[in-house]
Amino acid sequence: MLEKTVNKSGNSGRIYLPVEWIGKRVKIILVEP
């Protein structure tokens, strides 16, 4: 499990993940409403 902060990217947000995760399924959970 990773805990990251979403960074601004244009008009949306972005999270950088490990390169080994490319092509894998991930689930993103918002922990702060």
CSV table of C-alpha atoms in Angstrom, one decimal:
chain,number,residue,atom,x,y,z
A,1,MET,CA,0.0,0.0,0.0
A,2,LEU,CA,1.2,3.5,-0.8
A,3,GLU,CA,0.0,6.8,0.7
A,4,LYS,CA,0.5,9.8,-1.6
A,5,THR,CA,-0.7,13.4,-2.0
A,6,VAL,CA,-2.4,14.3,-5.3
A,7,ASN,CA,-0.5,17.1,-7.2
A,8,LYS,CA,-2.1,19.6,-9.5
A,9,SER,CA,-1.7,18.8,-13.2
A,10,GLY,CA,-3.5,21.3,-15.5
A,11,ASN,CA,-7.2,21.1,-14.7
A,12,SER,CA,-7.0,17.8,-12.8
A,13,GLY,CA,-4.8,16.0,-10.3
A,14,ARG,CA,-2.0,13.5,-10.7
A,15,ILE,CA,-0.4,10.7,-8.6
A,16,TYR,CA,2.9,9.3,-9.6
A,17,LEU,CA,3.2,5.5,-9.1
A,18,PRO,CA,6.1,3.0,-9.4
A,19,VAL,CA,7.1,2.1,-13.0
A,20,GLU,CA,6.6,-1.6,-12.0
A,21,TRP,CA,2.9,-0.9,-11.7
A,22,ILE,CA,2.4,0.0,-15.4
A,23,GLY,CA,-0.3,-2.2,-16.9
A,24,LYS,CA,-1.6,-3.3,-13.4
A,25,ARG,CA,-5.0,-2.6,-11.9
A,26,VAL,CA,-5.0,-0.1,-8.9
A,27,LYS,CA,-7.6,1.3,-6.6
A,28,ILE,CA,-7.6,4.9,-5.5
A,29,ILE,CA,-9.4,5.7,-2.2
A,30,LEU,CA,-10.1,9.3,-1.2
A,31,VAL,CA,-9.4,9.4,2.6
A,32,GLU,CA,-10.1,13.2,3.1
A,33,PRO,CA,-13.5,14.4,1.8
